[in-house]
């Protein structure tokens, strides 16, 4: 798989990922060959480039849920762009309630983990893709906490709106995203605060907005050490903590041309290492929502070789059952005597930032009685 910039696209290149229009209608399926009209569509969408399959490369595996996730992200991005345009013009963002409701209904009631796949971002679309990803994460986390639907709706709205001020950040700073100087950080903070001043005018526009804007104001203004803020109500504080975890996880794992993203393992490690900033309980809930180390994942081991995850550990993503490739032996990392000698260092990723999955190894793997018992032991833990 190769990433090819828009200006370098040529007819006949095969698509590695599908292309949807703003309504979610499939325009170009994976493995279809680009045409001149197709290349023009990519340019009209403002994409900086797309992923292309090499001549003999097979189509990469994508589940139905993965494809639907990517389709939803595209639709949401165009809707949020329209909402931000209206906020900027000081007109009513009438599509906001429907967008919030759709995200809550689609991702706020899942009973399983999802693959949190990220799209490539540019300075032009970073604002929207970051907001959409963050709101999806907050919707999923919120279902694991006993809170009212009003709070969940307000949280998702706050996740979508908090980044409106990124609109005022210079493009060269947006291209960096995480590798920022102190001057860059100050510029972003001032821009986000400017965004708050725009959002304040909509305080009574929709029922969920007063609390959503309270979350946004506290979340952004509390990052400015020169501001003396009153301690917020407990629910505002909790909702802001969820937003903080989701926002940082997305920033660390999101990818752009100028920034190599962190793996899910490294992002989670960063959050765990700063419990004074990121609520550890919420970080744990995030791990219950998305696959960190799924079955089939290729991993780097502490022994300087590779392994394949055969059985995901739903309770501790760093303690799955793995097949070590150097000796073709199975290791149950949930056993202390094993995990003291060998552990997972990082995930191996594909070029488009998906976890590298070895489906062939999974197909060949047949669980014997010992493996079945081992798996049950992990589940019972």
GROMACS .gro file of C-alpha atoms in nm:
model
  381
    1UNK     CA    1   0.000   0.000   0.000
    2UNK     CA    2   0.129   0.344  -0.094
    3UNK     CA    3   0.016   0.695  -0.006
    4UNK     CA    4  -0.001   0.904  -0.324
    5UNK     CA    5  -0.056   1.279  -0.313
    6UNK     CA    6  -0.350   1.410  -0.513
    7UNK     CA    7  -0.135   1.588  -0.771
    8UNK     CA    8   0.051   1.261  -0.843
    9UNK     CA    9  -0.255   1.042  -0.900
   10UNK     CA   10  -0.283   0.870  -1.238
   11UNK     CA   11  -0.562   0.680  -1.416
   12UNK     CA   12  -0.542   0.305  -1.359
   13UNK     CA   13  -0.420   0.321  -0.998
   14UNK     CA   14  -0.617   0.087  -0.769
   15UNK     CA   15  -0.787   0.223  -0.458
   16UNK     CA   16  -0.691   0.071  -0.121
   17UNK     CA   17  -0.982   0.242   0.057
   18UNK     CA   18  -1.331   0.338  -0.062
   19UNK     CA   19  -1.433   0.696  -0.141
   20UNK     CA   20  -1.774   0.828  -0.029
   21UNK     CA   21  -1.951   1.153  -0.107
   22UNK     CA   22  -2.081   1.389   0.162
   23UNK     CA   23  -2.406   1.190   0.190
   24UNK     CA   24  -2.223   0.862   0.244
   25UNK     CA   25  -2.294   0.728  -0.104
   26UNK     CA   26  -2.015   0.499  -0.223
   27UNK     CA   27  -1.845   0.659  -0.523
   28UNK     CA   28  -1.547   0.431  -0.567
   29UNK     CA   29  -1.512   0.083  -0.419
   30UNK     CA   30  -1.184  -0.060  -0.295
   31UNK     CA   31  -0.976  -0.221  -0.570
   32UNK     CA   32  -1.148  -0.008  -0.837
   33UNK     CA   33  -0.920   0.172  -1.081
   34UNK     CA   34  -0.897   0.548  -1.083
   35UNK     CA   35  -1.032   0.737  -1.381
   36UNK     CA   36  -0.993   1.102  -1.477
   37UNK     CA   37  -1.336   1.185  -1.323
   38UNK     CA   38  -1.232   0.992  -1.011
   39UNK     CA   39  -0.914   1.194  -0.976
   40UNK     CA   40  -1.115   1.514  -1.018
   41UNK     CA   41  -1.351   1.399  -0.741
   42UNK     CA   42  -1.057   1.346  -0.506
   43UNK     CA   43  -0.937   1.699  -0.581
   44UNK     CA   44  -1.284   1.847  -0.535
   45UNK     CA   45  -1.310   1.683  -0.192
   46UNK     CA   46  -0.993   1.863  -0.089
   47UNK     CA   47  -0.809   1.538  -0.010
   48UNK     CA   48  -0.431   1.574   0.009
   49UNK     CA   49  -0.394   1.222  -0.121
   50UNK     CA   50  -0.527   0.867  -0.103
   51UNK     CA   51  -0.396   0.516  -0.042
   52UNK     CA   52  -0.318   0.313  -0.352
   53UNK     CA   53  -0.257  -0.061  -0.388
   54UNK     CA   54   0.066  -0.174  -0.548
   55UNK     CA   55   0.020  -0.366  -0.877
   56UNK     CA   56   0.018  -0.718  -0.730
   57UNK     CA   57  -0.107  -0.630  -0.381
   58UNK     CA   58  -0.431  -0.796  -0.263
   59UNK     CA   59  -0.712  -0.588  -0.116
   60UNK     CA   60  -0.649  -0.545   0.260
   61UNK     CA   61  -0.904  -0.698   0.500
   62UNK     CA   62  -1.181  -0.465   0.618
   63UNK     CA   63  -1.480  -0.579   0.821
   64UNK     CA   64  -1.830  -0.452   0.743
   65UNK     CA   65  -1.817  -0.252   1.066
   66UNK     CA   66  -1.483  -0.095   0.966
   67UNK     CA   67  -1.627   0.018   0.633
   68UNK     CA   68  -1.939   0.158   0.800
   69UNK     CA   69  -1.715   0.343   1.049
   70UNK     CA   70  -1.523   0.505   0.765
   71UNK     CA   71  -1.845   0.593   0.582
   72UNK     CA   72  -1.994   0.753   0.895
   73UNK     CA   73  -1.679   0.959   0.953
   74UNK     CA   74  -1.708   1.102   0.601
   75UNK     CA   75  -2.075   1.195   0.641
   76UNK     CA   76  -2.016   1.347   0.986
   77UNK     CA   77  -1.720   1.550   0.862
   78UNK     CA   78  -1.926   1.727   0.595
   79UNK     CA   79  -2.209   1.792   0.842
   80UNK     CA   80  -1.970   1.940   1.097
   81UNK     CA   81  -1.807   2.157   0.829
   82UNK     CA   82  -2.151   2.305   0.757
   83UNK     CA   83  -2.213   2.359   1.131
   84UNK     CA   84  -1.880   2.539   1.179
   85UNK     CA   85  -1.943   2.754   0.872
   86UNK     CA   86  -2.273   2.868   1.023
   87UNK     CA   87  -2.117   2.939   1.364
   88UNK     CA   88  -1.849   3.144   1.191
   89UNK     CA   89  -2.120   3.343   1.012
   90UNK     CA   90  -2.318   3.380   1.338
   91UNK     CA   91  -2.617   3.194   1.193
   92UNK     CA   92  -2.804   2.900   1.351
   93UNK     CA   93  -2.617   2.565   1.323
   94UNK     CA   94  -2.944   2.381   1.261
   95UNK     CA   95  -2.779   2.044   1.180
   96UNK     CA   96  -2.610   2.016   1.519
   97UNK     CA   97  -2.893   1.837   1.709
   98UNK     CA   98  -2.927   1.567   1.441
   99UNK     CA   99  -2.551   1.510   1.428
  100UNK     CA  100  -2.529   1.478   1.807
  101UNK     CA  101  -2.827   1.240   1.813
  102UNK     CA  102  -2.684   1.022   1.536
  103UNK     CA  103  -2.346   0.985   1.708
  104UNK     CA  104  -2.515   0.902   2.039
  105UNK     CA  105  -2.745   0.641   1.879
  106UNK     CA  106  -2.475   0.481   1.667
  107UNK     CA  107  -2.181   0.477   1.909
  108UNK     CA  108  -2.333   0.539   2.250
  109UNK     CA  109  -2.497   0.199   2.286
  110UNK     CA  110  -2.243  -0.050   2.148
  111UNK     CA  111  -2.202  -0.377   2.339
  112UNK     CA  112  -1.861  -0.460   2.193
  113UNK     CA  113  -1.524  -0.303   2.120
  114UNK     CA  114  -1.459  -0.140   1.783
  115UNK     CA  115  -1.152  -0.086   1.568
  116UNK     CA  116  -1.085   0.285   1.604
  117UNK     CA  117  -0.940   0.345   1.258
  118UNK     CA  118  -0.813   0.693   1.177
  119UNK     CA  119  -0.811   0.881   0.847
  120UNK     CA  120  -0.521   1.091   0.721
  121UNK     CA  121  -0.562   1.457   0.819
  122UNK     CA  122  -0.447   1.779   0.661
  123UNK     CA  123  -0.457   2.136   0.790
  124UNK     CA  124  -0.781   2.176   0.591
  125UNK     CA  125  -0.977   1.894   0.753
  126UNK     CA  126  -0.797   1.835   1.086
  127UNK     CA  127  -1.056   2.041   1.276
  128UNK     CA  128  -1.346   1.826   1.159
  129UNK     CA  129  -1.182   1.481   1.173
  130UNK     CA  130  -1.044   1.549   1.520
  131UNK     CA  131  -1.384   1.665   1.649
  132UNK     CA  132  -1.569   1.368   1.498
  133UNK     CA  133  -1.323   1.112   1.637
  134UNK     CA  134  -1.326   1.275   1.980
  135UNK     CA  135  -1.707   1.283   1.993
  136UNK     CA  136  -1.729   0.915   1.895
  137UNK     CA  137  -1.488   0.825   2.175
  138UNK     CA  138  -1.679   1.029   2.433
  139UNK     CA  139  -2.007   0.869   2.321
  140UNK     CA  140  -1.862   0.521   2.373
  141UNK     CA  141  -1.701   0.603   2.709
  142UNK     CA  142  -2.019   0.767   2.842
  143UNK     CA  143  -2.223   0.449   2.810
  144UNK     CA  144  -2.005   0.286   3.077
  145UNK     CA  145  -2.085   0.561   3.330
  146UNK     CA  146  -2.416   0.608   3.504
  147UNK     CA  147  -2.524   0.946   3.367
  148UNK     CA  148  -2.838   1.105   3.227
  149UNK     CA  149  -2.907   1.126   2.856
  150UNK     CA  150  -2.893   1.504   2.892
  151UNK     CA  151  -2.533   1.481   3.014
  152UNK     CA  152  -2.436   1.238   2.739
  153UNK     CA  153  -2.589   1.460   2.472
  154UNK     CA  154  -2.418   1.768   2.615
  155UNK     CA  155  -2.086   1.583   2.628
  156UNK     CA  156  -2.103   1.481   2.261
  157UNK     CA  157  -2.202   1.836   2.161
  158UNK     CA  158  -1.910   1.975   2.363
  159UNK     CA  159  -1.674   1.727   2.196
  160UNK     CA  160  -1.786   1.848   1.853
  161UNK     CA  161  -1.774   2.219   1.937
  162UNK     CA  162  -1.473   2.262   2.166
  163UNK     CA  163  -1.234   2.268   1.871
  164UNK     CA  164  -1.415   2.540   1.676
  165UNK     CA  165  -1.136   2.781   1.769
  166UNK     CA  166  -0.887   2.570   1.572
  167UNK     CA  167  -1.037   2.755   1.277
  168UNK     CA  168  -0.827   3.056   1.379
  169UNK     CA  169  -0.498   2.865   1.415
  170UNK     CA  170  -0.246   2.925   1.133
  171UNK     CA  171  -0.211   2.637   0.887
  172UNK     CA  172   0.160   2.584   0.959
  173UNK     CA  173   0.076   2.521   1.326
  174UNK     CA  174  -0.215   2.289   1.244
  175UNK     CA  175   0.019   2.078   1.033
  176UNK     CA  176   0.226   2.007   1.346
  177UNK     CA  177  -0.064   1.912   1.578
  178UNK     CA  178   0.151   1.744   1.847
  179UNK     CA  179   0.510   1.861   1.789
  180UNK     CA  180   0.448   2.210   1.917
  181UNK     CA  181   0.664   2.493   2.049
  182UNK     CA  182   0.554   2.706   2.345
  183UNK     CA  183   0.457   2.981   2.098
  184UNK     CA  184   0.246   2.730   1.902
  185UNK     CA  185   0.070   2.618   2.220
  186UNK     CA  186  -0.005   2.979   2.316
  187UNK     CA  187  -0.142   3.045   1.967
  188UNK     CA  188  -0.373   2.742   1.990
  189UNK     CA  189  -0.493   2.840   2.337
  190UNK     CA  190  -0.578   3.195   2.225
  191UNK     CA  191  -0.755   3.060   1.917
  192UNK     CA  192  -0.963   2.815   2.120
  193UNK     CA  193  -1.060   3.095   2.358
  194UNK     CA  194  -1.164   3.304   2.060
  195UNK     CA  195  -1.380   3.011   1.954
  196UNK     CA  196  -1.548   3.017   2.296
  197UNK     CA  197  -1.652   3.379   2.237
  198UNK     CA  198  -1.824   3.274   1.912
  199UNK     CA  199  -1.999   2.980   2.077
  200UNK     CA  200  -2.133   3.184   2.369
  201UNK     CA  201  -2.386   3.352   2.138
  202UNK     CA  202  -2.569   3.017   2.101
  203UNK     CA  203  -2.617   2.955   2.473
  204UNK     CA  204  -2.995   2.906   2.451
  205UNK     CA  205  -3.023   2.779   2.092
  206UNK     CA  206  -3.084   2.410   2.179
  207UNK     CA  207  -3.174   2.240   2.512
  208UNK     CA  208  -2.838   2.064   2.545
  209UNK     CA  209  -2.626   2.369   2.461
  210UNK     CA  210  -2.609   2.548   2.799
  211UNK     CA  211  -2.438   2.250   2.964
  212UNK     CA  212  -2.233   2.171   2.651
  213UNK     CA  213  -2.095   2.525   2.645
  214UNK     CA  214  -2.023   2.509   3.019
  215UNK     CA  215  -1.812   2.201   2.949
  216UNK     CA  216  -1.635   2.375   2.659
  217UNK     CA  217  -1.565   2.692   2.858
  218UNK     CA  218  -1.425   2.507   3.158
  219UNK     CA  219  -1.227   2.266   2.939
  220UNK     CA  220  -1.059   2.542   2.738
  221UNK     CA  221  -1.024   2.819   2.996
  222UNK     CA  222  -0.886   2.584   3.263
  223UNK     CA  223  -0.587   2.527   3.032
  224UNK     CA  224  -0.492   2.894   3.075
  225UNK     CA  225  -0.293   2.931   3.401
  226UNK     CA  226  -0.362   3.306   3.405
  227UNK     CA  227  -0.736   3.255   3.446
  228UNK     CA  228  -0.890   3.214   3.789
  229UNK     CA  229  -1.188   2.985   3.742
  230UNK     CA  230  -1.450   2.881   3.992
  231UNK     CA  231  -1.458   2.511   4.066
  232UNK     CA  232  -1.722   2.364   3.831
  233UNK     CA  233  -2.019   2.151   3.931
  234UNK     CA  234  -1.926   1.782   3.973
  235UNK     CA  235  -2.101   1.674   3.652
  236UNK     CA  236  -1.924   1.942   3.446
  237UNK     CA  237  -1.591   1.834   3.592
  238UNK     CA  238  -1.657   1.467   3.509
  239UNK     CA  239  -1.771   1.544   3.154
  240UNK     CA  240  -1.464   1.763   3.097
  241UNK     CA  241  -1.240   1.480   3.221
  242UNK     CA  242  -1.395   1.241   2.968
  243UNK     CA  243  -1.343   1.497   2.694
  244UNK     CA  244  -0.980   1.549   2.800
  245UNK     CA  245  -0.899   1.176   2.774
  246UNK     CA  246  -1.076   1.132   2.438
  247UNK     CA  247  -0.923   1.448   2.291
  248UNK     CA  248  -0.567   1.353   2.384
  249UNK     CA  249  -0.601   0.991   2.269
  250UNK     CA  250  -0.724   1.112   1.931
  251UNK     CA  251  -0.446   1.370   1.895
  252UNK     CA  252  -0.182   1.109   1.974
  253UNK     CA  253  -0.316   0.843   1.738
  254UNK     CA  254  -0.435   1.071   1.453
  255UNK     CA  255  -0.209   1.089   1.152
  256UNK     CA  256  -0.099   1.366   0.919
  257UNK     CA  257   0.180   1.408   0.667
  258UNK     CA  258   0.397   1.594   0.916
  259UNK     CA  259   0.328   1.376   1.219
  260UNK     CA  260   0.388   1.006   1.280
  261UNK     CA  261   0.102   0.886   1.501
  262UNK     CA  262   0.149   0.694   1.821
  263UNK     CA  263   0.016   0.339   1.839
  264UNK     CA  264  -0.281   0.272   2.063
  265UNK     CA  265  -0.045   0.108   2.316
  266UNK     CA  266   0.185   0.412   2.329
  267UNK     CA  267  -0.110   0.650   2.351
  268UNK     CA  268  -0.259   0.455   2.642
  269UNK     CA  269   0.081   0.447   2.810
  270UNK     CA  270   0.106   0.826   2.781
  271UNK     CA  271  -0.237   0.868   2.943
  272UNK     CA  272  -0.149   0.624   3.221
  273UNK     CA  273   0.176   0.806   3.296
  274UNK     CA  274  -0.008   1.133   3.368
  275UNK     CA  275  -0.288   1.045   3.615
  276UNK     CA  276  -0.280   1.402   3.745
  277UNK     CA  277  -0.411   1.514   3.404
  278UNK     CA  278  -0.601   1.211   3.271
  279UNK     CA  279  -0.848   1.037   3.502
  280UNK     CA  280  -0.728   0.677   3.530
  281UNK     CA  281  -1.079   0.534   3.560
  282UNK     CA  282  -1.183   0.704   3.236
  283UNK     CA  283  -0.866   0.578   3.064
  284UNK     CA  284  -0.965   0.225   3.172
  285UNK     CA  285  -1.314   0.277   3.033
  286UNK     CA  286  -1.164   0.388   2.702
  287UNK     CA  287  -0.982   0.054   2.683
  288UNK     CA  288  -1.320  -0.119   2.716
  289UNK     CA  289  -1.454   0.065   2.411
  290UNK     CA  290  -1.189   0.004   2.146
  291UNK     CA  291  -0.949  -0.272   2.048
  292UNK     CA  292  -0.600  -0.186   2.173
  293UNK     CA  293  -0.434  -0.524   2.105
  294UNK     CA  294  -0.689  -0.730   1.906
  295UNK     CA  295  -0.666  -1.093   1.798
  296UNK     CA  296  -0.444  -1.124   1.491
  297UNK     CA  297  -0.239  -0.813   1.578
  298UNK     CA  298   0.132  -0.827   1.499
  299UNK     CA  299   0.333  -0.708   1.797
  300UNK     CA  300   0.691  -0.619   1.887
  301UNK     CA  301   0.810  -0.813   2.192
  302UNK     CA  302   1.060  -0.729   2.465
  303UNK     CA  303   1.273  -1.016   2.335
  304UNK     CA  304   1.345  -0.811   2.017
  305UNK     CA  305   1.133  -1.038   1.796
  306UNK     CA  306   0.774  -1.053   1.675
  307UNK     CA  307   0.454  -1.218   1.788
  308UNK     CA  308   0.093  -1.266   1.682
  309UNK     CA  309  -0.197  -1.219   1.924
  310UNK     CA  310  -0.411  -1.533   1.913
  311UNK     CA  311  -0.660  -1.452   2.191
  312UNK     CA  312  -0.732  -1.095   2.299
  313UNK     CA  313  -0.745  -1.039   2.674
  314UNK     CA  314  -1.062  -0.833   2.733
  315UNK     CA  315  -0.951  -0.729   3.082
  316UNK     CA  316  -0.588  -0.635   3.022
  317UNK     CA  317  -0.490  -0.562   2.664
  318UNK     CA  318  -0.120  -0.617   2.744
  319UNK     CA  319  -0.179  -0.974   2.863
  320UNK     CA  320  -0.319  -1.170   2.565
  321UNK     CA  321  -0.229  -1.517   2.444
  322UNK     CA  322   0.045  -1.477   2.180
  323UNK     CA  323   0.234  -1.690   1.933
  324UNK     CA  324   0.603  -1.598   1.936
  325UNK     CA  325   0.734  -1.634   1.581
  326UNK     CA  326   1.100  -1.701   1.662
  327UNK     CA  327   1.028  -2.029   1.844
  328UNK     CA  328   0.666  -2.097   1.734
  329UNK     CA  329   0.562  -2.127   2.099
  330UNK     CA  330   0.251  -2.000   2.277
  331UNK     CA  331   0.281  -1.758   2.569
  332UNK     CA  332   0.001  -1.664   2.805
  333UNK     CA  333   0.101  -1.315   2.916
  334UNK     CA  334  -0.166  -1.317   3.186
  335UNK     CA  335   0.059  -1.552   3.387
  336UNK     CA  336   0.305  -1.359   3.609
  337UNK     CA  337   0.584  -1.613   3.553
  338UNK     CA  338   0.549  -1.553   3.177
  339UNK     CA  339   0.493  -1.176   3.170
  340UNK     CA  340   0.806  -1.119   3.381
  341UNK     CA  341   1.018  -1.266   3.101
  342UNK     CA  342   0.837  -1.149   2.788
  343UNK     CA  343   0.597  -0.862   2.725
  344UNK     CA  344   0.450  -0.655   2.442
  345UNK     CA  345   0.644  -0.339   2.360
  346UNK     CA  346   0.436  -0.202   2.074
  347UNK     CA  347   0.195  -0.274   1.791
  348UNK     CA  348   0.296  -0.311   1.428
  349UNK     CA  349   0.092  -0.080   1.206
  350UNK     CA  350   0.005  -0.069   0.837
  351UNK     CA  351   0.082   0.239   0.630
  352UNK     CA  352  -0.271   0.371   0.673
  353UNK     CA  353  -0.235   0.345   1.053
  354UNK     CA  354  -0.446   0.032   1.102
  355UNK     CA  355  -0.324  -0.243   1.334
  356UNK     CA  356  -0.139  -0.498   1.123
  357UNK     CA  357  -0.350  -0.814   1.134
  358UNK     CA  358  -0.217  -1.159   1.038
  359UNK     CA  359  -0.539  -1.332   0.938
  360UNK     CA  360  -0.359  -1.633   0.788
  361UNK     CA  361  -0.203  -1.723   1.123
  362UNK     CA  362  -0.542  -1.694   1.291
  363UNK     CA  363  -0.697  -1.925   1.030
  364UNK     CA  364  -0.427  -2.187   1.086
  365UNK     CA  365  -0.457  -2.166   1.463
  366UNK     CA  366  -0.670  -2.442   1.615
  367UNK     CA  367  -0.729  -2.428   1.989
  368UNK     CA  368  -0.659  -2.754   2.174
  369UNK     CA  369  -0.796  -2.830   2.520
  370UNK     CA  370  -0.502  -2.656   2.690
  371UNK     CA  371  -0.563  -2.337   2.490
  372UNK     CA  372  -0.937  -2.351   2.560
  373UNK     CA  373  -0.867  -2.377   2.933
  374UNK     CA  374  -0.614  -2.093   2.908
  375UNK     CA  375  -0.868  -1.873   2.730
  376UNK     CA  376  -1.133  -1.948   2.992
  377UNK     CA  377  -0.886  -1.858   3.265
  378UNK     CA  378  -0.824  -1.518   3.100
  379UNK     CA  379  -1.200  -1.459   3.072
  380UNK     CA  380  -1.260  -1.552   3.437
  381UNK     CA  381  -0.992  -1.308   3.549
   0.00000   0.00000   0.00000
